């Protein structure tokens, strides 16, 4: 009806007395009914009108506010209205009964010949502000708690790709505080190549909603280039209206020691379980060699003494009885040691039967997976389908394979680049099966090249060089052969062949 | 001089006994000990020992540990180590500490016998040298202060006249002192005297280096 937006009605309209009255009534009704507290004041801060909501808010009874000063309610000064501000920022407001709250005000002005009237719509923002600060404090607290517990905290904004990491996370990586990070700088940028796939799948499973949380372990590359095992947990904290994830928060915990410890523990347990059956022949041989050397030394010395005494004058039996008796004793002692080792090595072994070598390979690899991973060795299997079974003792086949695999792993210790262990099986035309274990190491050392199977030929600081010798005995006892294939250019390839089991 | 005793220390009964009997075939007296501490406690055996045959790894004090202790005591007994382990760092350490040899079990018994004989011979020479040094030092101590001064002049190659001038005494007196020095040090010629003094100086030098 009117195009003027400033006032409710045009008081200057001639003959509008009636209309003005209606307008007044209407205005009063609205004024009283709105739930927002509204104050009307002049520019000296004197309140000229206030609605029931305002009276309620400030506790001035039903009619107490007109005549009071704005300065009684909040920090009002004559300068407050200078410059005609559109709003007053949140600040402390007081009520007559002593109550106080945080309030903000939206202001509008009516210029009149008698002076300016200011209309203030008050809003109590105490709860809203408290809720917000509670949230901020809570976030601050859990970040602090997590950080203090040694967990690195990360906060990833999926839209911008920026990721914020806590100081302990930076400390773990060894990354300076000032450097801004993006998601890609950490994952996949710092993940061990072998772990990228599983980690990314863990993220994807959560982001798509398939999993309630992202939980994964991977090796994280530090500034110095080394890797540490870490456990990452995280979940989406904010989603957009379309349900797409906006923000993901989580922790990273250094589990390197625990991981290695667990790996060791697991390996020890498994080794215990199968110790009697699947022991690394070389390790067992180390103690065997030491034990055997003692009676062998004594044997040789007593023999020399006996020979020497042969040439002495006097009755022979007197001079020779003692050394010869001791020779017999020491020979028995040596035999007992060998028997002990043999029964140890054979313990748990059954009767020879049809053995599927492919299965033996897979079983030994499962058993040695921790060792393989700990040495960062990549296993490549090339096992012939439908390989015929061989007639063999399963346990001894495991011993041979684990020993060859262990040798291969050890041989690549000094190799900085790719460490690849290949295991190939195939059937040969003459009713035999061949298995080859090759490594990408530096090949046989000169010291053992001429005959790596010779007893006591070793290049290992803690080895005695019996492993391959025993492996060869085992294979030969099964009617097979064990040899070194020197045709390959790099690394070493040990092969053995066994006759196929008769059906 | 005492008989050249050989001491064997090995915790393995059979090995110890066999080495003992073997070494006895050389005609040397042998004492066997089951542990390194047993030998350390036997002052008489250490005094007479011309060679030690030690096992490297033994419960309690190891062979290499015994070698170190003896070294601190100023012992010069040659030590031959025997070990059932191919323990390279241990061998290196023992040899650095002056071990006479290192044999890996089972060893060729003739090699052990040869090395023990050589060690006993070396020990005999070392002992003889030590005895000579002691005796010569006693003779030097028997010289008067003036005789020492004349001796210093002689070994420095000075003529009697120069010595006399240097000490402010007559030629005749110098000649008398010379005769007394030669007599007390039991030498026939100045050349022999100089050789003895150099040998004594070497002994002092070696002593300072803890050999």
XYZ file of C-alpha atoms in Angstrom:
714
model
C 0.000 0.000 0.000
C 2.857 2.376 0.594
C 6.194 2.355 -0.974
C 8.003 3.933 1.941
C 10.097 1.458 3.803
C 11.332 3.663 6.630
C 8.075 4.231 8.477
C 5.005 2.146 8.927
C 2.786 4.960 7.714
C 3.066 8.369 6.223
C 1.994 10.732 8.988
C 2.117 13.686 6.676
C -0.678 12.405 4.477
C -3.598 14.806 4.636
C -6.800 13.407 6.049
C -4.870 10.454 7.336
C -5.818 10.877 11.005
C -7.886 7.737 10.935
C -5.308 5.818 9.066
C -2.664 7.050 11.447
C -4.646 5.755 14.357
C -5.027 2.349 12.715
C -1.382 2.301 11.983
C -0.549 3.120 15.586
C -2.718 0.267 16.833
C -1.158 -2.098 14.384
C 2.356 -1.047 15.315
C 1.659 -1.442 19.036
C 0.262 -4.907 18.502
C 3.323 -6.013 16.525
C 5.600 -4.308 19.020
C 4.081 -6.198 21.922
C 3.817 -9.532 20.146
C 7.315 -10.049 18.703
C 9.377 -12.472 20.754
C 12.524 -10.425 20.237
C 13.169 -7.866 22.986
C 12.863 -4.401 21.460
C 13.906 -1.150 23.098
C 13.177 2.349 21.824
C 15.498 5.047 23.121
C 16.405 8.607 22.313
C 19.940 9.596 21.506
C 20.624 10.503 25.144
C 20.149 6.858 26.051
C 16.799 7.378 27.736
C 14.457 4.469 27.119
C 11.133 5.735 25.807
C 9.513 2.411 25.092
C 10.104 -1.319 25.541
C 8.112 -4.376 24.624
C 7.140 -7.179 27.046
C 9.947 -9.383 25.722
C 12.460 -6.707 26.697
C 10.904 -6.317 30.125
C 11.124 -10.052 30.582
C 14.724 -10.192 29.448
C 15.925 -7.430 31.735
C 13.576 -8.204 34.666
C 11.990 -4.767 34.848
C 8.475 -5.958 35.685
C 5.775 -5.028 33.185
C 6.396 -1.337 32.716
C 9.665 -0.462 34.406
C 11.884 0.113 31.399
C 10.546 3.396 29.961
C 12.304 6.169 31.814
C 15.343 4.004 32.606
C 18.686 4.571 30.883
C 20.356 2.223 28.424
C 23.471 2.625 30.564
C 21.730 0.594 33.256
C 21.461 -2.304 30.838
C 24.824 -2.389 29.082
C 27.951 -0.356 28.558
C 26.200 2.576 26.901
C 27.800 5.999 26.523
C 26.725 9.102 24.630
C 29.143 8.087 21.909
C 27.514 4.693 21.330
C 25.128 6.025 18.668
C 27.682 8.240 16.955
C 28.132 7.131 13.394
C 24.792 5.360 13.449
C 26.087 1.793 13.929
C 23.805 -0.894 12.551
C 24.653 -3.331 15.330
C 26.308 -3.517 18.682
C 28.683 -6.419 19.153
C 28.091 -9.010 21.824
C 28.872 -7.729 25.287
C 27.685 -8.102 28.869
C 24.112 -6.980 29.571
C 22.678 -6.643 33.070
C 19.154 -7.109 34.305
C 17.556 -5.326 37.224
C 17.513 -8.476 39.348
C 21.256 -8.907 38.916
C 21.095 -11.390 36.113
C 23.616 -10.917 33.311
C 23.986 -12.328 29.878
C 25.837 -11.785 26.635
C 23.754 -9.682 24.311
C 24.048 -8.115 20.928
C 21.781 -5.542 19.328
C 20.550 -4.661 15.849
C 19.922 -0.962 15.531
C 17.690 1.258 13.375
C 17.138 4.979 13.565
C 14.108 7.286 13.151
C 14.915 10.923 12.578
C 12.292 13.246 14.013
C 12.171 16.985 14.467
C 12.376 16.495 18.208
C 15.437 14.283 17.900
C 16.566 10.836 16.839
C 14.840 7.700 18.070
C 16.863 4.497 18.157
C 15.207 1.107 17.938
C 17.290 -1.692 19.433
C 16.413 -5.342 18.827
C 18.290 -7.275 21.504
C 19.465 -10.850 21.196
C 20.687 -12.968 24.059
C 23.693 -14.854 22.562
C 25.030 -16.326 25.829
C 24.174 -19.898 25.018
C 25.205 -19.745 21.425
C 28.613 -18.326 22.323
C 29.082 -20.741 25.179
C 28.231 -23.672 22.989
C 30.747 -22.525 20.425
C 33.522 -21.982 22.934
C 32.716 -25.307 24.540
C 33.188 -26.925 21.176
C 36.460 -25.162 20.585
C 37.702 -26.051 24.037
C 36.685 -29.644 23.584
C 38.518 -29.862 20.305
C 41.525 -28.200 21.846
C 41.405 -30.654 24.725
C 41.240 -33.835 22.727
C 43.955 -32.658 20.411
C 46.062 -31.883 23.426
C 45.282 -35.197 25.048
C 46.070 -37.167 21.909
C 49.213 -35.233 21.251
C 50.318 -35.696 24.826
C 49.692 -39.419 24.633
C 52.310 -39.588 21.913
C 49.837 -39.808 19.089
C 50.341 -37.470 16.207
C 47.085 -35.776 15.224
C 46.107 -34.893 11.673
C 43.219 -32.837 10.412
C 42.551 -33.183 6.735
C 40.298 -30.871 4.829
C 39.203 -32.931 1.843
C 37.962 -29.972 -0.183
C 41.125 -27.914 -0.056
C 43.408 -30.930 0.251
C 45.229 -29.227 3.089
C 46.257 -31.290 6.033
C 47.186 -29.894 9.384
C 49.388 -32.057 11.584
C 50.244 -31.698 15.248
C 53.728 -30.983 16.463
C 54.270 -34.543 17.622
C 53.339 -35.805 14.168
C 55.870 -33.387 12.700
C 58.332 -34.556 15.311
C 57.845 -38.156 14.251
C 58.496 -37.346 10.622
C 61.220 -34.843 11.413
C 59.457 -32.212 9.324
C 59.933 -28.499 10.185
C 56.929 -26.696 11.690
C 56.810 -23.968 9.095
C 56.274 -26.243 6.105
C 52.650 -26.406 5.014
C 51.525 -29.843 4.088
C 49.007 -31.162 1.640
C 47.423 -34.566 1.857
C 49.567 -35.988 -0.925
C 52.729 -35.021 0.932
C 51.939 -37.629 3.554
C 49.829 -40.214 1.825
C 50.824 -41.549 -0.530
C 53.958 -39.343 -0.614
C 55.572 -40.775 2.490
C 54.223 -44.297 2.405
C 56.405 -47.271 1.750
C 55.639 -48.383 -1.826
C 54.624 -51.820 -0.601
C 52.102 -50.335 1.843
C 50.436 -47.728 -0.373
C 47.816 -50.061 -1.744
C 46.570 -51.404 1.570
C 46.568 -47.932 3.163
C 44.639 -46.335 0.305
C 42.124 -49.155 0.435
C 41.621 -48.503 4.146
C 40.879 -44.833 3.399
C 38.579 -45.651 0.541
C 36.649 -48.201 2.589
C 35.834 -45.547 5.176
C 35.248 -42.602 2.827
C 32.734 -44.588 0.839
C 30.993 -45.601 4.031
C 31.851 -49.278 3.889
C 33.824 -49.079 7.153
C 33.015 -46.958 10.226
C 36.641 -45.919 10.613
C 39.927 -45.903 8.761
C 42.379 -48.115 10.517
C 45.609 -49.198 8.918
C 49.294 -49.748 9.535
C 52.041 -48.769 7.163
C 55.666 -47.732 6.965
C 56.089 -43.960 6.968
C 59.166 -42.406 5.432
C 60.933 -39.925 7.721
C 62.937 -36.883 6.681
C 66.155 -38.897 6.970
C 64.839 -41.428 4.468
C 64.301 -44.276 6.943
C 60.927 -45.941 7.461
C 58.976 -46.485 10.651
C 55.869 -48.564 11.176
C 52.927 -46.397 12.260
C 49.298 -47.141 13.038
C 46.798 -44.678 11.583
C 43.227 -44.215 12.736
C 40.833 -41.639 11.458
C 37.249 -40.852 10.653
C 35.188 -38.316 8.809
C 34.085 -35.579 11.224
C 32.188 -33.309 8.839
C 30.116 -34.086 5.795
C 28.578 -31.652 3.353
C 24.812 -31.412 2.737
C 25.323 -33.845 -0.140
C 26.792 -36.356 2.296
C 30.274 -36.081 0.844
C 33.093 -36.043 3.400
C 34.530 -32.570 4.073
C 36.863 -33.097 6.936
C 38.644 -36.114 8.351
C 40.518 -36.191 11.648
C 42.682 -38.902 13.084
C 45.827 -39.999 14.800
C 49.111 -41.584 13.900
C 50.948 -43.678 16.424
C 54.539 -44.896 16.197
C 54.299 -48.675 16.504
C 57.703 -49.461 15.076
C 59.115 -51.100 18.189
C 55.872 -52.882 18.922
C 55.642 -54.056 15.352
C 59.140 -55.431 15.327
C 58.539 -56.857 18.783
C 55.303 -58.487 17.699
C 56.988 -59.759 14.614
C 59.753 -61.244 16.720
C 57.308 -62.677 19.195
C 55.156 -64.174 16.494
C 58.173 -65.643 14.828
C 59.457 -67.077 18.083
C 56.123 -68.620 18.833
C 55.887 -70.133 15.412
C 59.439 -71.305 15.641
C 58.709 -72.930 18.961
C 55.707 -74.675 17.533
C 57.676 -76.072 14.720
C 61.134 -75.983 16.242
C 61.429 -79.724 16.394
C 60.404 -80.003 12.780
C 61.443 -76.972 10.854
C 64.628 -75.636 12.275
C 67.122 -73.815 10.144
C 69.638 -76.513 9.568
C 72.465 -74.052 9.565
C 71.605 -72.688 12.984
C 71.402 -76.142 14.446
C 74.646 -77.032 12.740
C 76.443 -74.191 14.473
C 76.117 -75.733 17.892
C 76.675 -79.170 16.447
C 80.011 -78.113 15.003
C 81.197 -76.638 18.255
C 80.136 -79.712 20.188
C 81.755 -82.075 17.746
C 85.010 -80.164 17.643
C 85.744 -81.020 21.251
C 85.811 -84.835 20.968
C 87.468 -84.522 17.551
C 90.268 -82.492 19.091
C 90.664 -84.960 21.925
C 90.606 -87.892 19.473
C 93.357 -86.442 17.399
C 95.498 -85.598 20.413
C 95.062 -89.005 22.065
C 95.921 -90.720 18.782
C 99.086 -88.658 18.495
C 99.997 -89.558 22.073
C 99.420 -93.260 21.342
C 101.580 -93.080 18.222
C 104.301 -91.324 20.135
C 104.235 -93.943 22.878
C 104.596 -96.745 20.338
C 108.193 -95.647 19.881
C 108.981 -95.520 23.580
C 110.791 -98.390 25.282
C 108.990 -100.688 27.730
C 105.800 -102.801 27.650
C 103.352 -101.549 25.031
C 100.090 -102.298 26.795
C 101.040 -100.125 29.777
C 101.761 -97.139 27.569
C 98.925 -97.497 25.123
C 95.987 -98.563 27.272
C 95.209 -95.095 28.626
C 95.196 -93.142 25.332
C 93.376 -95.911 23.465
C 90.683 -96.105 26.150
C 90.181 -92.383 25.854
C 90.022 -92.583 22.083
C 87.182 -95.072 22.385
C 85.388 -92.818 24.866
C 85.700 -89.761 22.671
C 84.491 -91.635 19.602
C 81.386 -92.613 21.566
C 80.936 -89.024 22.678
C 81.067 -87.791 19.091
C 78.599 -90.458 18.026
C 76.206 -89.469 20.804
C 76.267 -85.851 19.649
C 75.517 -86.853 16.069
C 72.655 -89.100 17.187
C 71.222 -86.337 19.311
C 71.216 -83.959 16.370
C 69.779 -86.562 14.044
C 66.900 -87.393 16.335
C 66.324 -83.675 16.832
C 66.239 -83.014 13.123
C 63.925 -85.933 12.478
C 61.570 -85.324 15.346
C 58.016 -84.976 14.125
C 58.937 -86.320 10.748
C 56.761 -89.055 9.409
C 57.317 -91.809 6.910
C 58.311 -90.717 3.455
C 55.254 -90.279 1.306
C 53.970 -88.407 -1.706
C 54.838 -84.750 -1.185
C 53.541 -81.852 -3.266
C 56.550 -79.571 -3.477
C 54.469 -76.528 -4.487
C 52.604 -76.843 -1.228
C 55.853 -77.193 0.684
C 57.112 -73.993 -0.963
C 53.947 -72.087 -0.013
C 53.989 -73.467 3.525
C 57.614 -72.533 4.138
C 57.011 -69.050 2.707
C 54.067 -68.558 5.056
C 56.261 -69.593 7.914
C 59.045 -67.254 6.833
C 56.916 -64.291 5.791
C 58.087 -62.134 8.680
C 61.689 -62.760 7.886
C 61.001 -62.008 4.239
C 59.219 -58.764 5.063
C 61.775 -57.721 7.657
C 64.472 -57.956 4.997
C 62.307 -56.138 2.435
C 62.530 -59.084 0.090
C 60.047 -59.508 -2.727
C 59.054 -63.065 -3.457
C 58.257 -64.120 -6.989
C 56.694 -67.544 -7.406
C 56.731 -69.455 -10.639
C 55.215 -72.790 -9.664
C 54.160 -75.207 -12.349
C 50.501 -76.178 -12.223
C 49.856 -79.867 -11.717
C 53.389 -80.585 -10.631
C 53.727 -84.314 -9.893
C 54.325 -85.300 -6.263
C 57.726 -86.564 -5.154
C 58.476 -89.420 -2.793
C 59.976 -87.691 0.217
C 59.919 -86.851 3.902
C 57.814 -83.684 4.112
C 59.719 -82.276 7.082
C 63.080 -82.715 5.452
C 61.799 -81.051 2.297
C 60.741 -78.115 4.455
C 64.202 -78.044 5.984
C 65.879 -77.952 2.596
C 63.601 -75.223 1.255
C 63.723 -73.043 4.346
C 67.477 -73.305 4.347
C 67.778 -72.324 0.681
C 65.318 -69.451 1.160
C 67.150 -68.242 4.245
C 70.426 -68.343 2.355
C 68.821 -66.336 -0.455
C 67.503 -63.710 1.950
C 70.859 -63.429 3.701
C 72.658 -63.172 0.378
C 70.665 -60.025 -0.447
C 71.326 -58.267 2.837
C 73.908 -56.009 1.288
C 71.818 -55.282 -1.795
C 70.476 -51.714 -1.607
C 68.054 -51.919 -4.516
C 65.554 -54.619 -5.401
C 65.752 -57.796 -3.391
C 63.946 -60.432 -5.372
C 63.711 -64.049 -4.372
C 62.409 -66.299 -7.148
C 61.175 -69.785 -6.563
C 60.410 -71.852 -9.601
C 59.168 -75.386 -9.878
C 58.804 -77.499 -13.000
C 58.656 -81.075 -14.025
C 61.560 -82.571 -15.926
C 61.224 -85.045 -18.779
C 62.881 -87.923 -16.889
C 60.166 -88.380 -14.232
C 61.708 -85.796 -11.929
C 60.723 -82.476 -10.421
C 63.049 -79.502 -10.162
C 62.841 -76.591 -7.749
C 65.070 -73.527 -8.148
C 65.587 -70.830 -5.524
C 67.394 -67.786 -6.875
C 68.251 -64.442 -5.341
C 69.312 -61.072 -6.731
C 72.324 -60.874 -4.447
C 75.929 -60.473 -5.347
C 76.558 -64.106 -6.101
C 78.760 -66.560 -4.281
C 81.803 -65.185 -2.517
C 85.158 -66.320 -3.831
C 85.790 -68.144 -0.579
C 83.002 -70.640 -1.195
C 82.574 -70.486 -4.964
C 84.612 -73.575 -5.736
C 82.475 -75.803 -3.502
C 79.651 -74.091 -1.605
C 78.483 -77.465 -0.290
C 81.729 -78.319 1.431
C 81.266 -78.647 5.171
C 82.500 -75.548 7.024
C 82.452 -73.425 3.883
C 80.787 -70.230 5.009
C 80.869 -66.489 4.562
C 78.542 -65.730 7.459
C 80.020 -64.327 10.643
C 77.840 -66.595 12.768
C 77.656 -69.547 10.430
C 79.706 -72.698 10.329
C 78.882 -73.745 6.799
C 76.992 -76.950 7.377
C 73.553 -75.892 6.125
C 74.118 -76.555 2.445
C 76.091 -79.690 3.175
C 73.203 -81.127 5.157
C 70.678 -79.989 2.534
C 72.606 -81.839 -0.100
C 72.741 -84.981 2.052
C 68.985 -84.819 2.512
C 68.312 -84.397 -1.207
C 70.761 -87.129 -2.134
C 69.222 -89.474 0.435
C 65.999 -89.011 -1.493
C 67.690 -90.020 -4.723
C 67.923 -86.425 -5.942
C 70.553 -83.793 -6.673
C 71.279 -80.328 -5.304
C 73.487 -77.981 -7.298
C 74.273 -74.363 -8.081
C 73.094 -73.080 -11.435
C 75.798 -70.637 -12.422
C 74.232 -69.736 -15.765
C 72.376 -66.688 -14.460
C 74.232 -63.401 -14.667
C 73.353 -61.975 -11.254
C 72.731 -63.517 -7.867
C 72.852 -67.179 -7.014
C 70.502 -69.961 -8.021
C 70.312 -73.188 -6.060
C 68.403 -76.030 -7.710
C 67.424 -79.436 -6.580
C 65.640 -82.230 -8.351
C 63.837 -85.248 -6.940
C 62.342 -88.306 -8.617
C 58.582 -88.304 -9.033
C 56.653 -90.550 -6.625
C 55.470 -93.810 -8.166
C 51.747 -93.981 -8.357
C 116.917 -72.538 35.914
C 113.465 -74.039 36.492
C 112.120 -76.685 34.111
C 110.109 -75.100 31.267
C 106.579 -75.748 32.511
C 103.610 -75.718 30.092
C 100.137 -74.912 31.494
C 96.936 -76.055 29.771
C 93.586 -74.395 30.574
C 90.423 -75.887 29.040
C 87.057 -76.590 30.626
C 86.538 -79.716 28.507
C 88.021 -82.628 30.493
C 88.922 -84.774 27.507
C 90.428 -81.926 25.510
C 92.422 -80.729 28.512
C 93.777 -84.174 29.306
C 94.598 -84.923 25.673
C 96.512 -81.681 25.201
C 98.342 -82.346 28.470
C 99.437 -85.838 27.414
C 100.354 -84.563 23.963
C 102.581 -81.792 25.286
C 104.208 -84.205 27.723
C 105.543 -86.128 24.720
C 107.799 -83.105 24.134
C 109.392 -83.867 27.483
C 108.117 -80.744 29.228
C 106.349 -80.878 32.586
C 102.658 -80.014 32.147
C 100.072 -78.633 34.580
C 96.364 -78.721 33.637
C 93.678 -76.347 34.881
C 89.918 -76.580 34.327
C 89.423 -72.818 34.648
C 91.358 -69.589 34.065
C 90.969 -68.490 37.670
C 92.578 -71.716 38.907
C 95.726 -70.850 37.007
C 95.678 -67.212 38.163
C 95.555 -68.454 41.751
C 98.631 -70.654 41.290
C 101.594 -68.301 41.670
C 104.159 -71.080 41.439
C 102.793 -72.350 38.109
C 102.753 -68.805 36.694
C 106.318 -68.288 37.876
C 107.592 -71.392 36.100
C 105.308 -71.424 33.028
C 107.082 -71.058 29.683
C 103.916 -71.447 27.639
C 100.139 -71.308 28.184
C 97.680 -73.249 26.040
C 94.289 -71.565 26.612
C 90.780 -72.344 25.446
C 89.132 -69.113 24.283
C 85.605 -69.674 25.570
C 85.280 -70.968 29.094
C 82.744 -70.455 31.813
C 83.914 -67.784 34.240
C 87.022 -65.979 33.050
C 87.638 -66.586 29.341
C 91.017 -67.310 27.843
C 91.194 -63.821 26.359
C 90.221 -62.385 29.750
C 93.073 -64.303 31.374
C 95.446 -62.946 28.735
C 94.451 -59.395 29.653
C 94.907 -59.980 33.372
C 98.330 -61.521 32.857
C 99.256 -58.605 30.606
C 98.417 -56.181 33.387
C 100.578 -58.205 35.759
C 103.513 -57.726 33.360
C 103.650 -61.407 32.414
C 105.665 -62.293 29.312
C 104.553 -65.931 29.044
C 103.749 -66.813 25.401
C 100.081 -67.805 24.980
C 98.688 -70.218 22.397
C 94.889 -70.056 22.046
C 92.744 -72.969 20.930
C 89.048 -72.540 20.087
C 86.195 -74.651 18.826
C 84.622 -71.522 17.302
C 85.806 -69.727 14.239
C 85.583 -66.537 16.214
C 87.256 -63.904 14.060
C 86.830 -60.846 16.330
C 88.117 -62.867 19.278
C 91.152 -64.049 17.325
C 91.913 -60.504 16.188
C 91.709 -59.230 19.737
C 93.885 -61.999 21.147
C 96.529 -61.522 18.483
C 96.537 -57.773 19.028
C 97.156 -58.404 22.692
C 100.257 -60.343 21.716
C 99.068 -63.961 21.569
C 101.774 -66.337 20.336
C 99.343 -68.218 18.078
C 95.731 -69.195 17.579
C 94.665 -72.730 16.601
C 91.176 -73.814 15.675
C 89.913 -77.117 17.037
C 90.334 -79.747 15.827
C 93.925 -78.768 15.088
C 96.831 -80.672 13.637
C 98.560 -81.912 16.787
C 101.992 -81.517 15.209
C 101.324 -77.817 14.665
C 100.468 -77.462 18.336
C 103.598 -79.331 19.389
C 105.768 -77.183 17.095
C 104.247 -73.965 18.389
C 104.569 -75.045 22.023
C 108.251 -75.869 21.461
C 108.848 -72.499 19.843
C 106.956 -70.731 22.601
C 109.012 -72.473 25.277
C 112.173 -71.488 23.437
C 111.036 -67.879 23.154
C 110.076 -67.855 26.814
C 113.525 -69.247 27.685
C 115.209 -66.465 25.700
C 112.983 -63.851 27.300
C 113.782 -65.188 30.748
C 117.511 -65.364 30.027
C 117.436 -61.818 28.758
C 115.524 -60.669 31.823
C 118.057 -62.418 34.065
C 120.985 -60.815 32.207
C 119.362 -57.407 32.445
C 118.915 -57.837 36.159
C 122.508 -58.978 36.664
C 123.979 -56.199 34.528
C 121.885 -53.603 36.310
C 123.253 -54.906 39.624
C 126.800 -54.486 38.279
C 126.034 -50.964 37.127
C 124.692 -50.191 40.574
C 128.075 -51.297 42.002
C 129.865 -48.408 40.278
C 130.794 -45.257 42.197
C 129.513 -41.885 40.997
C 132.909 -41.004 39.537
C 133.123 -44.391 37.786
C 129.683 -43.721 36.257
C 130.939 -40.411 34.890
C 133.979 -42.059 33.361
C 131.713 -44.815 31.921
C 129.459 -42.201 30.326
C 132.537 -40.590 28.746
C 133.763 -43.961 27.425
C 130.415 -44.925 25.903
C 130.175 -41.435 24.354
C 133.422 -42.282 22.542
C 135.592 -39.655 24.261
C 139.370 -40.011 24.621
C 140.898 -40.329 28.089
C 142.304 -36.838 27.732
C 138.907 -35.364 26.980
C 137.340 -37.206 29.903
C 140.101 -35.987 32.214
C 139.621 -32.400 31.094
C 135.870 -32.652 31.361
C 135.991 -33.996 34.897
C 138.951 -31.884 35.973
C 141.064 -34.884 36.955
C 144.368 -36.304 35.765
C 144.754 -38.760 32.878
C 146.214 -41.255 35.281
C 143.122 -41.169 37.498
C 140.879 -41.652 34.482
C 142.896 -44.734 33.501
C 142.469 -46.159 36.992
C 138.698 -45.579 36.880
C 138.503 -47.204 33.443
C 140.177 -50.322 34.711
C 137.795 -50.489 37.692
C 134.742 -50.051 35.436
C 135.867 -52.841 33.078
C 136.511 -55.103 36.042
C 133.207 -54.405 37.815
C 131.150 -54.803 34.616
C 133.098 -57.941 33.747
C 134.041 -56.920 30.220
C 137.269 -57.469 28.339
C 137.115 -54.604 25.835
C 135.560 -51.221 25.310
C 133.623 -52.655 22.355
C 132.092 -55.313 24.632
C 131.310 -52.665 27.230
C 129.461 -50.481 24.703
C 127.480 -53.502 23.443
C 126.424 -54.341 26.993
C 125.350 -50.801 27.751
C 123.270 -50.663 24.561
C 121.660 -54.052 25.394
C 120.827 -52.790 28.891
C 119.327 -49.619 27.418
C 117.164 -51.750 25.084
C 115.959 -53.756 28.070
C 114.990 -50.553 29.866
C 113.237 -49.342 26.735
C 111.314 -52.590 26.348
C 110.357 -52.456 30.016
C 108.909 -49.010 29.559
C 106.734 -50.237 26.711
C 105.275 -52.926 28.879
C 106.606 -55.882 26.897
